[in-house]
Amino acid sequence: MFPRTHKRKAISTVLTTMIILVASVVLGTGVVIYGTSLFQTGAQSESISTQGVKLWVNSTSATGISWGAAAVRNTGDKLESVDTIKVRGVAVPYSSWYYANTTNSLANIQDQFVYGSNDGTGLLKNYANPSGAGASADSCTGNTATPAFFIDVDGNAAGGKPKMCFIAASGPISLKPGDSAVIYFHMANGVLSTVDAGATSSVSLYAGKVGAPTTVTIANP
């Protein structure tokens, strides 16, 4: 005798298709959510903020000597390097950057930055004794490089806040998370002219892909 056969229930083709379709949707959604999470995490970890952005043009100079200043802070959780400063779309070369940070002088990001005095050749004059403390006032705590110039931030030559000592940059300025720096930058002749005093201009400051342009009024020192 032949063995008795039993009918076995199988998953229908329609049900199988539906299972595969649902699994694909769930898997695809998971990939999208994971990718979005990674993107958001990366965006949140890289951030800089700028404050006190200034532009000056010397309206009494035939060549239109012009300078700018800005405070920048690394507000993310990764090392950032400030590598681009542009005024009206024109990049300022590193050789024209001067900066002060916590390693060469106290840089207070809340300070209002001043122009100081021009030496007639385009550079800012040194403040030899801005705080009335004698020759020792010329030294910068922790400074390992020769300062290019000193700035009396609050304009109080008889006392007040210590001056900031600016050293010449040779490349991007690195900032650890939470660190800040004050950057003074000297623009090439022609970027701003003597008639620009009182007008507005854009200053773009970036660290890699993070940063943004700022619109400021050009002052006449």
mmCIF file of C-alpha atoms in Angstrom:
data_model
loop_
_atom_site.group_PDB
_atom_site.id
_atom_site.type_symbol
_atom_site.label_atom_id
_atom_site.label_comp_id
_atom_site.label_asym_id
_atom_site.label_seq_id
_atom_site.Cartn_x
_atom_site.Cartn_y
_atom_site.Cartn_z
ATOM 1 C CA MET A 1 0.000 0.000 0.000
ATOM 2 C CA PHE A 2 1.051 3.547 -0.706
ATOM 3 C CA PRO A 3 1.530 5.843 2.315
ATOM 4 C CA ARG A 4 -1.205 8.345 2.862
ATOM 5 C CA THR A 5 -0.236 11.870 1.839
ATOM 6 C CA HIS A 6 -1.272 14.947 3.779
ATOM 7 C CA LYS A 7 -1.895 18.382 2.366
ATOM 8 C CA ARG A 8 0.470 21.013 3.782
ATOM 9 C CA LYS A 9 -0.472 24.635 4.061
ATOM 10 C CA ALA A 10 1.940 27.043 2.319
ATOM 11 C CA ILE A 11 2.278 30.831 2.433
ATOM 12 C CA SER A 12 0.522 32.262 -0.549
ATOM 13 C CA THR A 13 2.427 34.231 -3.167
ATOM 14 C CA VAL A 14 0.506 37.403 -2.313
ATOM 15 C CA LEU A 15 1.339 37.131 1.395
ATOM 16 C CA THR A 16 5.004 36.460 0.628
ATOM 17 C CA THR A 17 5.153 39.547 -1.563
ATOM 18 C CA MET A 18 3.572 41.674 1.159
ATOM 19 C CA ILE A 19 6.084 40.429 3.750
ATOM 20 C CA ILE A 20 9.000 41.253 1.469
ATOM 21 C CA LEU A 21 7.544 44.704 0.725
ATOM 22 C CA VAL A 22 6.997 45.543 4.407
ATOM 23 C CA ALA A 23 10.496 44.323 5.313
ATOM 24 C CA SER A 24 11.985 46.512 2.580
ATOM 25 C CA VAL A 25 10.105 49.569 3.811
ATOM 26 C CA VAL A 26 11.174 48.973 7.425
ATOM 27 C CA LEU A 27 14.803 48.436 6.417
ATOM 28 C CA GLY A 28 14.822 51.526 4.202
ATOM 29 C CA THR A 29 13.297 53.675 6.939
ATOM 30 C CA GLY A 30 15.935 52.478 9.399
ATOM 31 C CA VAL A 31 18.737 53.387 6.995
ATOM 32 C CA VAL A 32 17.281 56.874 6.423
ATOM 33 C CA ILE A 33 16.854 57.520 10.154
ATOM 34 C CA TYR A 34 20.402 56.317 10.870
ATOM 35 C CA GLY A 35 21.851 58.490 8.112
ATOM 36 C CA THR A 36 19.891 61.531 9.285
ATOM 37 C CA SER A 37 21.091 60.952 12.837
ATOM 38 C CA LEU A 38 24.720 60.831 11.708
ATOM 39 C CA PHE A 39 24.279 64.020 9.677
ATOM 40 C CA GLN A 40 22.689 65.892 12.557
ATOM 41 C CA THR A 41 25.384 64.712 14.960
ATOM 42 C CA GLY A 42 28.121 65.906 12.603
ATOM 43 C CA ALA A 43 26.418 69.268 12.057
ATOM 44 C CA GLN A 44 25.994 69.859 15.776
ATOM 45 C CA SER A 45 29.607 69.007 16.555
ATOM 46 C CA GLU A 46 31.119 71.619 14.194
ATOM 47 C CA SER A 47 30.220 75.211 14.970
ATOM 48 C CA ILE A 48 31.850 78.612 15.354
ATOM 49 C CA SER A 49 30.439 81.965 16.400
ATOM 50 C CA THR A 50 31.727 85.448 15.624
ATOM 51 C CA GLN A 51 31.258 88.649 17.601
ATOM 52 C CA GLY A 52 32.317 92.271 17.457
ATOM 53 C CA VAL A 53 33.118 92.253 13.727
ATOM 54 C CA LYS A 54 34.614 95.593 12.677
ATOM 55 C CA LEU A 55 35.875 97.230 9.489
ATOM 56 C CA TRP A 56 37.858 100.455 9.298
ATOM 57 C CA VAL A 57 39.132 102.503 6.361
ATOM 58 C CA ASN A 58 41.408 105.485 6.846
ATOM 59 C CA SER A 59 39.687 108.221 4.862
ATOM 60 C CA THR A 60 42.721 110.497 5.135
ATOM 61 C CA SER A 61 44.981 107.965 3.415
ATOM 62 C CA ALA A 62 45.350 108.218 -0.340
ATOM 63 C CA THR A 63 45.732 104.440 -0.581
ATOM 64 C CA GLY A 64 42.712 103.645 1.573
ATOM 65 C CA ILE A 65 44.473 101.774 4.386
ATOM 66 C CA SER A 66 41.882 99.396 5.815
ATOM 67 C CA TRP A 67 41.663 96.901 8.659
ATOM 68 C CA GLY A 68 39.125 94.594 10.200
ATOM 69 C CA ALA A 69 38.685 92.750 13.469
ATOM 70 C CA ALA A 70 36.568 89.899 14.756
ATOM 71 C CA ALA A 71 36.300 87.583 17.729
ATOM 72 C CA VAL A 72 35.674 83.941 16.949
ATOM 73 C CA ARG A 73 34.825 81.112 19.322
ATOM 74 C CA ASN A 74 34.705 77.374 18.703
ATOM 75 C CA THR A 75 31.219 76.515 19.951
ATOM 76 C CA GLY A 76 31.315 72.899 18.746
ATOM 77 C CA ASP A 77 32.988 69.834 20.176
ATOM 78 C CA LYS A 78 35.666 69.312 17.522
ATOM 79 C CA LEU A 79 38.944 71.082 16.826
ATOM 80 C CA GLU A 80 38.320 73.856 14.305
ATOM 81 C CA SER A 81 40.759 75.907 12.259
ATOM 82 C CA VAL A 82 39.775 79.374 11.095
ATOM 83 C CA ASP A 83 41.065 79.325 7.547
ATOM 84 C CA THR A 84 39.140 81.941 5.550
ATOM 85 C CA ILE A 85 38.472 85.640 5.936
ATOM 86 C CA LYS A 86 36.915 87.444 2.992
ATOM 87 C CA VAL A 87 35.846 91.054 2.624
ATOM 88 C CA ARG A 88 33.595 91.783 -0.331
ATOM 89 C CA GLY A 89 34.517 88.380 -1.685
ATOM 90 C CA VAL A 90 38.270 89.073 -1.598
ATOM 91 C CA ALA A 91 40.304 86.683 0.573
ATOM 92 C CA VAL A 92 42.667 88.189 3.126
ATOM 93 C CA PRO A 93 46.001 86.288 3.018
ATOM 94 C CA TYR A 94 47.330 84.656 6.188
ATOM 95 C CA SER A 95 50.327 86.990 6.112
ATOM 96 C CA SER A 96 47.908 89.827 6.899
ATOM 97 C CA TRP A 97 46.278 88.114 9.902
ATOM 98 C CA TYR A 98 47.245 88.973 13.487
ATOM 99 C CA TYR A 99 45.664 87.197 16.419
ATOM 100 C CA ALA A 100 45.462 87.074 20.188
ATOM 101 C CA ASN A 101 44.222 84.078 22.135
ATOM 102 C CA THR A 102 44.526 82.498 25.545
ATOM 103 C CA THR A 103 48.071 81.334 24.829
ATOM 104 C CA ASN A 104 49.586 84.738 24.064
ATOM 105 C CA SER A 105 47.268 87.208 25.791
ATOM 106 C CA LEU A 106 43.862 87.430 27.376
ATOM 107 C CA ALA A 107 41.332 87.621 24.550
ATOM 108 C CA ASN A 108 37.921 88.686 25.808
ATOM 109 C CA ILE A 109 35.353 87.898 23.150
ATOM 110 C CA GLN A 110 32.999 90.471 24.693
ATOM 111 C CA ASP A 111 35.370 93.416 24.225
ATOM 112 C CA GLN A 112 34.660 96.210 21.773
ATOM 113 C CA PHE A 113 37.630 96.320 19.441
ATOM 114 C CA VAL A 114 39.396 99.566 18.632
ATOM 115 C CA TYR A 115 41.488 100.614 15.677
ATOM 116 C CA GLY A 116 44.369 102.239 17.487
ATOM 117 C CA SER A 117 46.761 104.328 15.390
ATOM 118 C CA ASN A 118 48.235 103.774 11.955
ATOM 119 C CA ASP A 119 51.979 104.084 11.444
ATOM 120 C CA GLY A 120 51.606 105.574 7.963
ATOM 121 C CA THR A 121 52.708 102.420 6.161
ATOM 122 C CA GLY A 122 49.527 100.433 6.733
ATOM 123 C CA LEU A 123 50.401 98.686 9.981
ATOM 124 C CA LEU A 124 48.993 99.539 13.377
ATOM 125 C CA LYS A 125 51.258 101.294 15.849
ATOM 126 C CA ASN A 126 52.360 99.487 18.979
ATOM 127 C CA TYR A 127 50.966 100.694 22.258
ATOM 128 C CA ALA A 128 54.227 100.659 24.186
ATOM 129 C CA ASN A 129 52.700 101.319 27.590
ATOM 130 C CA PRO A 130 48.882 101.272 27.430
ATOM 131 C CA SER A 131 48.239 100.343 31.055
ATOM 132 C CA GLY A 132 50.761 102.630 32.759
ATOM 133 C CA ALA A 133 52.727 99.720 34.189
ATOM 134 C CA GLY A 134 56.146 100.670 32.847
ATOM 135 C CA ALA A 135 58.308 98.571 30.549
ATOM 136 C CA SER A 136 56.873 95.346 31.940
ATOM 137 C CA ALA A 137 53.583 96.214 30.254
ATOM 138 C CA ASP A 138 55.155 95.247 26.936
ATOM 139 C CA SER A 139 55.405 91.583 27.902
ATOM 140 C CA CYS A 140 52.538 89.211 27.186
ATOM 141 C CA THR A 141 51.860 86.440 29.652
ATOM 142 C CA GLY A 142 52.561 83.066 28.081
ATOM 143 C CA ASN A 143 53.588 84.596 24.763
ATOM 144 C CA THR A 144 56.243 82.548 22.969
ATOM 145 C CA ALA A 145 56.375 84.674 19.829
ATOM 146 C CA THR A 146 57.281 88.306 19.300
ATOM 147 C CA PRO A 147 54.078 90.372 19.207
ATOM 148 C CA ALA A 148 53.455 92.259 15.977
ATOM 149 C CA PHE A 149 51.636 94.988 17.869
ATOM 150 C CA PHE A 150 49.690 95.730 21.041
ATOM 151 C CA ILE A 151 46.113 96.997 21.275
ATOM 152 C CA ASP A 152 44.676 98.858 24.244
ATOM 153 C CA VAL A 153 41.175 97.374 24.077
ATOM 154 C CA ASP A 154 39.345 99.800 26.344
ATOM 155 C CA GLY A 155 41.328 102.882 25.303
ATOM 156 C CA ASN A 156 42.334 103.592 28.868
ATOM 157 C CA ALA A 157 46.055 104.372 28.741
ATOM 158 C CA ALA A 158 46.217 104.981 32.482
ATOM 159 C CA GLY A 159 44.818 101.624 33.523
ATOM 160 C CA GLY A 160 41.797 99.451 32.900
ATOM 161 C CA LYS A 161 41.987 96.174 31.046
ATOM 162 C CA PRO A 162 45.354 94.699 30.027
ATOM 163 C CA LYS A 163 46.295 95.192 26.403
ATOM 164 C CA MET A 164 46.032 92.367 23.889
ATOM 165 C CA CYS A 165 49.234 91.279 22.184
ATOM 166 C CA PHE A 166 48.835 90.226 18.568
ATOM 167 C CA ILE A 167 51.189 87.845 16.817
ATOM 168 C CA ALA A 168 51.427 87.316 13.080
ATOM 169 C CA ALA A 169 49.658 84.273 11.674
ATOM 170 C CA SER A 170 51.339 81.938 9.225
ATOM 171 C CA GLY A 171 48.308 79.771 8.457
ATOM 172 C CA PRO A 172 44.890 78.765 9.810
ATOM 173 C CA ILE A 173 44.255 79.523 13.473
ATOM 174 C CA SER A 174 43.329 76.377 15.426
ATOM 175 C CA LEU A 175 40.779 76.538 18.216
ATOM 176 C CA LYS A 176 39.965 73.764 20.636
ATOM 177 C CA PRO A 177 36.309 73.390 21.711
ATOM 178 C CA GLY A 178 35.386 76.409 23.826
ATOM 179 C CA ASP A 179 38.490 78.409 22.853
ATOM 180 C CA SER A 180 38.302 81.871 21.332
ATOM 181 C CA ALA A 181 40.623 84.239 19.504
ATOM 182 C CA VAL A 182 40.564 87.847 18.401
ATOM 183 C CA ILE A 183 41.797 88.395 14.857
ATOM 184 C CA TYR A 184 42.853 91.710 13.347
ATOM 185 C CA PHE A 185 43.330 91.569 9.574
ATOM 186 C CA HIS A 186 44.905 94.025 7.149
ATOM 187 C CA MET A 187 43.190 94.266 3.782
ATOM 188 C CA ALA A 188 45.015 94.933 0.550
ATOM 189 C CA ASN A 189 44.748 98.448 -0.855
ATOM 190 C CA GLY A 190 41.707 98.766 -3.082
ATOM 191 C CA VAL A 191 39.417 96.345 -1.251
ATOM 192 C CA LEU A 192 37.989 99.359 0.570
ATOM 193 C CA SER A 193 38.420 102.946 -0.557
ATOM 194 C CA THR A 194 38.274 106.260 1.237
ATOM 195 C CA VAL A 195 34.694 106.849 0.056
ATOM 196 C CA ASP A 196 33.500 103.636 1.733
ATOM 197 C CA ALA A 197 33.447 105.132 5.232
ATOM 198 C CA GLY A 198 29.863 104.922 6.482
ATOM 199 C CA ALA A 199 28.852 102.316 3.898
ATOM 200 C CA THR A 200 28.203 98.645 4.650
ATOM 201 C CA SER A 201 30.206 95.625 3.609
ATOM 202 C CA SER A 202 30.205 91.878 4.151
ATOM 203 C CA VAL A 203 32.846 90.019 6.128
ATOM 204 C CA SER A 204 32.932 86.228 5.750
ATOM 205 C CA LEU A 205 34.785 84.173 8.331
ATOM 206 C CA TYR A 206 34.939 80.389 8.002
ATOM 207 C CA ALA A 207 36.532 77.363 9.614
ATOM 208 C CA GLY A 208 36.281 74.755 6.907
ATOM 209 C CA LYS A 209 32.607 74.618 5.966
ATOM 210 C CA VAL A 210 31.245 76.287 9.097
ATOM 211 C CA GLY A 211 30.823 80.021 9.387
ATOM 212 C CA ALA A 212 28.780 82.767 7.796
ATOM 213 C CA PRO A 213 29.052 86.272 6.337
ATOM 214 C CA THR A 214 28.346 89.302 8.522
ATOM 215 C CA THR A 215 27.290 92.721 7.304
ATOM 216 C CA VAL A 216 28.966 95.630 9.101
ATOM 217 C CA THR A 217 29.230 99.407 8.737
ATOM 218 C CA ILE A 218 32.685 100.613 7.723
ATOM 219 C CA ALA A 219 34.074 103.055 10.263
ATOM 220 C CA ASN A 220 36.530 105.906 9.805
ATOM 221 C CA PRO A 221 39.125 105.776 12.598
#
